[in-house]
mmCIF file of C-alpha atoms in Angstrom:
data_model
loop_
_atom_site.group_PDB
_atom_site.id
_atom_site.type_symbol
_atom_site.label_atom_id
_atom_site.label_comp_id
_atom_site.label_asym_id
_atom_site.label_seq_id
_atom_site.Cartn_x
_atom_site.Cartn_y
_atom_site.Cartn_z
ATOM 1 C CA UNK A 1 -35.635 34.784 -52.807
ATOM 2 C CA UNK A 2 -38.131 33.156 -50.728
ATOM 3 C CA UNK A 3 -39.484 34.243 -47.713
ATOM 4 C CA UNK A 4 -41.227 33.016 -45.221
ATOM 5 C CA UNK A 5 -43.352 35.476 -41.896
ATOM 6 C CA UNK A 6 -45.479 34.474 -38.260
ATOM 7 C CA UNK A 7 -47.455 36.160 -36.790
ATOM 8 C CA UNK A 8 -47.311 37.373 -34.014
ATOM 9 C CA UNK A 9 -44.211 36.870 -32.179
ATOM 10 C CA UNK A 10 -45.163 36.475 -28.658
ATOM 11 C CA UNK A 11 -48.884 35.994 -27.500
ATOM 12 C CA UNK A 12 -50.449 35.285 -24.287
ATOM 13 C CA UNK A 13 -53.696 34.068 -24.231
ATOM 14 C CA UNK A 14 -56.470 33.387 -21.355
ATOM 15 C CA UNK A 15 -57.836 30.273 -21.116
ATOM 16 C CA UNK A 16 -61.560 29.971 -23.495
ATOM 17 C CA UNK A 17 -60.495 33.305 -25.158
ATOM 18 C CA UNK A 18 -60.343 33.012 -29.770
ATOM 19 C CA UNK A 19 -56.897 32.348 -31.605
ATOM 20 C CA UNK A 20 -56.124 32.821 -35.291
ATOM 21 C CA UNK A 21 -51.940 32.645 -35.723
ATOM 22 C CA UNK A 22 -51.468 34.104 -39.518
ATOM 23 C CA UNK A 23 -48.590 33.041 -41.331
ATOM 24 C CA UNK A 24 -47.161 34.656 -45.020
ATOM 25 C CA UNK A 25 -44.961 33.069 -47.508
ATOM 26 C CA UNK A 26 -43.179 35.986 -49.768
ATOM 27 C CA UNK A 27 -41.394 34.768 -53.656
ATOM 28 C CA UNK A 28 -42.233 30.971 -54.048
ATOM 29 C CA UNK A 29 -46.677 29.590 -55.723
ATOM 30 C CA UNK A 30 -47.437 27.179 -54.754
ATOM 31 C CA UNK A 31 -45.896 26.093 -51.588
ATOM 32 C CA UNK A 32 -47.594 23.728 -49.690
ATOM 33 C CA UNK A 33 -47.866 24.349 -45.775
ATOM 34 C CA UNK A 34 -47.267 22.811 -42.653
ATOM 35 C CA UNK A 35 -48.225 24.048 -39.090
ATOM 36 C CA UNK A 36 -46.154 22.688 -36.823
ATOM 37 C CA UNK A 37 -46.455 23.032 -32.545
ATOM 38 C CA UNK A 38 -43.193 22.541 -29.998
ATOM 39 C CA UNK A 39 -44.128 21.963 -27.047
ATOM 40 C CA UNK A 40 -41.346 20.924 -24.231
ATOM 41 C CA UNK A 41 -39.426 18.716 -24.802
ATOM 42 C CA UNK A 42 -42.331 16.935 -26.235
ATOM 43 C CA UNK A 43 -40.301 17.224 -29.550
ATOM 44 C CA UNK A 44 -42.246 18.619 -32.993
ATOM 45 C CA UNK A 45 -45.866 17.759 -33.576
ATOM 46 C CA UNK A 46 -47.450 18.289 -36.894
ATOM 47 C CA UNK A 47 -50.886 19.439 -36.992
ATOM 48 C CA UNK A 48 -51.848 20.776 -40.510
ATOM 49 C CA UNK A 49 -50.537 21.021 -44.147
ATOM 50 C CA UNK A 50 -52.486 22.324 -47.369
ATOM 51 C CA UNK A 51 -51.544 21.556 -50.788
ATOM 52 C CA UNK A 52 -53.600 24.421 -52.697
ATOM 53 C CA UNK A 53 -56.103 27.115 -51.125
ATOM 54 C CA UNK A 54 -58.780 25.165 -49.320
ATOM 55 C CA UNK A 55 -57.461 22.197 -48.894
ATOM 56 C CA UNK A 56 -56.581 21.092 -45.174
ATOM 57 C CA UNK A 57 -55.132 18.006 -43.423
ATOM 58 C CA UNK A 58 -55.354 17.710 -39.999
ATOM 59 C CA UNK A 59 -52.886 14.951 -38.636
ATOM 60 C CA UNK A 60 -54.255 15.164 -34.897
ATOM 61 C CA UNK A 61 -57.204 15.836 -33.276
ATOM 62 C CA UNK A 62 -57.198 18.562 -31.439
ATOM 63 C CA UNK A 63 -58.448 22.379 -30.165
ATOM 64 C CA UNK A 64 -57.131 23.654 -33.113
ATOM 65 C CA UNK A 65 -58.621 24.381 -37.208
ATOM 66 C CA UNK A 66 -56.278 26.196 -40.067
ATOM 67 C CA UNK A 67 -57.068 27.764 -43.250
ATOM 68 C CA UNK A 68 -55.110 28.839 -46.155
ATOM 69 C CA UNK A 69 -57.460 31.538 -47.695
ATOM 70 C CA UNK A 70 -54.705 32.548 -50.223
ATOM 71 C CA UNK A 71 -52.146 30.822 -51.388
ATOM 72 C CA UNK A 72 -49.587 32.315 -49.558
ATOM 73 C CA UNK A 73 -51.850 32.548 -47.081
ATOM 74 C CA UNK A 74 -51.452 29.864 -43.664
ATOM 75 C CA UNK A 75 -53.952 30.311 -40.954
ATOM 76 C CA UNK A 76 -54.238 28.685 -37.755
ATOM 77 C CA UNK A 77 -56.955 28.932 -35.547
ATOM 78 C CA UNK A 78 -59.251 28.249 -32.234
ATOM 79 C CA UNK A 79 -61.845 29.122 -30.861
ATOM 80 C CA UNK A 80 -61.344 28.622 -27.268
ATOM 81 C CA UNK A 81 -57.879 28.519 -26.331
ATOM 82 C CA UNK A 82 -57.025 25.412 -23.709
ATOM 83 C CA UNK A 83 -54.291 26.069 -21.472
ATOM 84 C CA UNK A 84 -52.382 22.374 -23.410
ATOM 85 C CA UNK A 85 -52.686 25.152 -26.785
ATOM 86 C CA UNK A 86 -50.003 26.488 -24.668
ATOM 87 C CA UNK A 87 -45.728 26.793 -27.321
ATOM 88 C CA UNK A 88 -44.729 27.500 -29.771
ATOM 89 C CA UNK A 89 -45.955 27.163 -33.008
ATOM 90 C CA UNK A 90 -44.323 27.451 -36.333
ATOM 91 C CA UNK A 91 -45.341 27.360 -39.850
ATOM 92 C CA UNK A 92 -43.668 25.659 -42.663
ATOM 93 C CA UNK A 93 -43.555 25.539 -46.597
ATOM 94 C CA UNK A 94 -41.774 23.854 -49.458
ATOM 95 C CA UNK A 95 -41.872 23.776 -53.076
ATOM 96 C CA UNK A 96 -43.273 20.882 -54.329
ATOM 97 C CA UNK A 97 -40.776 19.641 -56.944
ATOM 98 C CA UNK A 98 -39.098 17.668 -54.389
ATOM 99 C CA UNK A 99 -37.553 17.196 -52.071
ATOM 100 C CA UNK A 100 -39.853 18.617 -50.411
ATOM 101 C CA UNK A 101 -37.125 20.276 -47.836
ATOM 102 C CA UNK A 102 -38.953 21.561 -45.703
ATOM 103 C CA UNK A 103 -38.587 25.585 -45.016
ATOM 104 C CA UNK A 104 -39.219 27.532 -41.062
ATOM 105 C CA UNK A 105 -40.690 30.601 -40.116
ATOM 106 C CA UNK A 106 -39.020 32.325 -36.946
ATOM 107 C CA UNK A 107 -42.195 30.863 -34.762
ATOM 108 C CA UNK A 108 -44.658 32.212 -32.608
ATOM 109 C CA UNK A 109 -44.519 31.326 -28.373
ATOM 110 C CA UNK A 110 -48.363 30.829 -27.525
ATOM 111 C CA UNK A 111 -48.519 30.609 -23.422
ATOM 112 C CA UNK A 112 -52.188 30.324 -22.322
ATOM 113 C CA UNK A 113 -52.392 31.250 -18.584
ATOM 114 C CA UNK B 1 -43.182 4.489 -42.320
ATOM 115 C CA UNK B 2 -41.405 5.561 -41.395
ATOM 116 C CA UNK B 3 -39.439 6.538 -38.212
ATOM 117 C CA UNK B 4 -36.354 8.601 -37.074
ATOM 118 C CA UNK B 5 -33.935 8.039 -33.234
ATOM 119 C CA UNK B 6 -31.589 10.322 -32.386
ATOM 120 C CA UNK B 7 -29.811 8.647 -29.172
ATOM 121 C CA UNK B 8 -28.859 11.643 -26.519
ATOM 122 C CA UNK B 9 -31.298 14.620 -25.888
ATOM 123 C CA UNK B 10 -28.168 16.047 -24.792
ATOM 124 C CA UNK B 11 -24.064 15.810 -26.703
ATOM 125 C CA UNK B 12 -20.767 17.973 -24.746
ATOM 126 C CA UNK B 13 -18.112 18.841 -26.532
ATOM 127 C CA UNK B 14 -15.224 20.671 -25.513
ATOM 128 C CA UNK B 15 -15.071 24.030 -27.838
ATOM 129 C CA UNK B 16 -12.404 22.719 -31.201
ATOM 130 C CA UNK B 17 -13.915 19.109 -30.102
ATOM 131 C CA UNK B 18 -15.495 16.889 -32.848
ATOM 132 C CA UNK B 19 -19.165 16.756 -32.608
ATOM 133 C CA UNK B 20 -21.039 13.697 -33.676
ATOM 134 C CA UNK B 21 -25.276 13.916 -33.487
ATOM 135 C CA UNK B 22 -26.828 10.081 -33.820
ATOM 136 C CA UNK B 23 -28.749 9.838 -36.290
ATOM 137 C CA UNK B 24 -31.287 6.449 -36.964
ATOM 138 C CA UNK B 25 -33.961 6.159 -39.552
ATOM 139 C CA UNK B 26 -36.618 3.889 -40.381
ATOM 140 C CA UNK B 27 -37.715 3.747 -44.411
ATOM 141 C CA UNK B 28 -39.926 2.018 -46.316
ATOM 142 C CA UNK B 29 -38.712 3.769 -49.072
ATOM 143 C CA UNK B 30 -35.586 5.409 -49.561
ATOM 144 C CA UNK B 31 -35.691 7.935 -47.814
ATOM 145 C CA UNK B 32 -35.016 11.805 -48.587
ATOM 146 C CA UNK B 33 -32.981 12.748 -44.696
ATOM 147 C CA UNK B 34 -32.342 16.085 -43.490
ATOM 148 C CA UNK B 35 -30.619 17.647 -40.368
ATOM 149 C CA UNK B 36 -32.279 21.101 -39.305
ATOM 150 C CA UNK B 37 -30.258 22.922 -36.449
ATOM 151 C CA UNK B 38 -32.912 25.463 -34.252
ATOM 152 C CA UNK B 39 -31.403 28.225 -31.483
ATOM 153 C CA UNK B 40 -33.642 29.797 -29.094
ATOM 154 C CA UNK B 41 -36.793 30.509 -29.199
ATOM 155 C CA UNK B 42 -35.906 31.141 -33.339
ATOM 156 C CA UNK B 43 -37.182 28.105 -36.492
ATOM 157 C CA UNK B 44 -35.737 25.775 -37.727
ATOM 158 C CA UNK B 45 -33.145 26.082 -40.252
ATOM 159 C CA UNK B 46 -31.721 23.382 -42.392
ATOM 160 C CA UNK B 47 -28.609 22.235 -42.235
ATOM 161 C CA UNK B 48 -28.274 19.835 -44.742
ATOM 162 C CA UNK B 49 -29.881 17.233 -46.817
ATOM 163 C CA UNK B 50 -29.712 13.993 -48.463
ATOM 164 C CA UNK B 51 -30.959 13.019 -52.146
ATOM 165 C CA UNK B 52 -30.417 9.000 -53.635
ATOM 166 C CA UNK B 53 -27.418 11.195 -54.674
ATOM 167 C CA UNK B 54 -23.502 12.008 -53.076
ATOM 168 C CA UNK B 55 -23.755 10.097 -49.446
ATOM 169 C CA UNK B 56 -21.596 12.428 -48.283
ATOM 170 C CA UNK B 57 -23.070 15.715 -47.641
ATOM 171 C CA UNK B 58 -21.646 18.953 -47.502
ATOM 172 C CA UNK B 59 -24.209 21.749 -45.431
ATOM 173 C CA UNK B 60 -23.682 24.628 -44.040
ATOM 174 C CA UNK B 61 -21.098 25.890 -41.082
ATOM 175 C CA UNK B 62 -19.103 23.060 -41.608
ATOM 176 C CA UNK B 63 -21.308 20.626 -40.729
ATOM 177 C CA UNK B 64 -21.962 16.943 -42.290
ATOM 178 C CA UNK B 65 -23.502 13.836 -42.593
ATOM 179 C CA UNK B 66 -23.156 10.217 -44.274
ATOM 180 C CA UNK B 67 -25.461 8.347 -45.531
ATOM 181 C CA UNK B 68 -24.957 4.365 -45.175
ATOM 182 C CA UNK B 69 -27.999 2.252 -45.972
ATOM 183 C CA UNK B 70 -26.440 -1.297 -44.138
ATOM 184 C CA UNK B 71 -26.648 1.071 -40.308
ATOM 185 C CA UNK B 72 -30.222 2.862 -41.865
ATOM 186 C CA UNK B 73 -28.062 5.475 -39.721
ATOM 187 C CA UNK B 74 -27.734 9.496 -40.682
ATOM 188 C CA UNK B 75 -24.877 10.699 -38.723
ATOM 189 C CA UNK B 76 -23.442 14.416 -38.787
ATOM 190 C CA UNK B 77 -20.536 15.656 -38.078
ATOM 191 C CA UNK B 78 -18.292 18.486 -37.164
ATOM 192 C CA UNK B 79 -14.230 18.257 -36.738
ATOM 193 C CA UNK B 80 -13.873 21.531 -34.897
ATOM 194 C CA UNK B 81 -16.964 22.570 -32.333
ATOM 195 C CA UNK B 82 -17.016 26.188 -32.464
ATOM 196 C CA UNK B 83 -19.092 28.055 -29.370
ATOM 197 C CA UNK B 84 -21.918 28.853 -32.097
ATOM 198 C CA UNK B 85 -22.810 25.699 -32.712
ATOM 199 C CA UNK B 86 -24.509 25.239 -29.526
ATOM 200 C CA UNK B 87 -28.195 24.337 -30.266
ATOM 201 C CA UNK B 88 -30.928 22.019 -30.600
ATOM 202 C CA UNK B 89 -30.314 19.879 -33.666
ATOM 203 C CA UNK B 90 -32.887 17.693 -35.733
ATOM 204 C CA UNK B 91 -32.845 14.819 -37.780
ATOM 205 C CA UNK B 92 -35.907 13.981 -39.787
ATOM 206 C CA UNK B 93 -36.980 11.885 -42.393
ATOM 207 C CA UNK B 94 -39.614 12.605 -45.041
ATOM 208 C CA UNK B 95 -42.497 10.057 -46.323
ATOM 209 C CA UNK B 96 -42.621 11.796 -50.737
ATOM 210 C CA UNK B 97 -46.201 11.344 -51.464
ATOM 211 C CA UNK B 98 -47.351 12.773 -55.408
ATOM 212 C CA UNK B 99 -47.418 16.971 -54.860
ATOM 213 C CA UNK B 100 -46.659 16.785 -51.131
ATOM 214 C CA UNK B 101 -44.409 15.630 -48.273
ATOM 215 C CA UNK B 102 -44.669 15.060 -44.965
ATOM 216 C CA UNK B 103 -41.548 15.142 -42.681
ATOM 217 C CA UNK B 104 -41.309 13.315 -39.385
ATOM 218 C CA UNK B 105 -39.153 14.212 -36.758
ATOM 219 C CA UNK B 106 -36.819 12.591 -33.906
ATOM 220 C CA UNK B 107 -37.173 14.384 -30.855
ATOM 221 C CA UNK B 108 -33.905 16.566 -31.130
ATOM 222 C CA UNK B 109 -30.737 17.301 -29.595
ATOM 223 C CA UNK B 110 -28.960 20.469 -27.361
ATOM 224 C CA UNK B 111 -24.939 20.862 -28.326
ATOM 225 C CA UNK B 112 -23.221 21.915 -25.156
ATOM 226 C CA UNK B 113 -19.893 23.615 -26.219
ATOM 227 C CA UNK B 114 -17.795 24.409 -24.054
ATOM 228 C CA UNK B 115 -14.631 27.357 -23.603
#
């Protein structure tokens, strides 16, 4: 069966510090991968998605970037965090054969102080 | 473009009462539709999905949803609420592309269950 991992589970970082969040998927190959942010009272916002190694699409302009160095690894990064980057970050995967339901990881709670 | 509207940011029911969470969608193509549940500080868990087969879809934990094309609705129901159903529920519609898709989520409905 497939599993998806995210770490760290929680993170408190000062403004201006760098960020690296990691997501890995087990039990599948060539998944589509997604990063979402969930801010209080604002629902889920799709940040990035990837259909393959090195292929990243950004949904919104922002202070964050994403990379996919391996087939089942997806990394969310920032060079300098802003207060507005605080939120709950969720990674998700789906296979490529439809109907494309997404399976979510446990999430990372990021607080920028 | 796809969109989802969930009516009611909060719904309160008593334990044992009917649960009804409303979702209306907009899609330019026949949609795939999903309901997810999120417990505090956890990721989203898939409850059920509509994929153009049966219009009445049964999911986990006793939930079901009915796809009504004429009403562009996909409401989630459960005959009898349990305390453990208290959580936030998200309706989502899939935008299908070749080899990948993105999900558009509603803003969520918080279900409160009182004893």
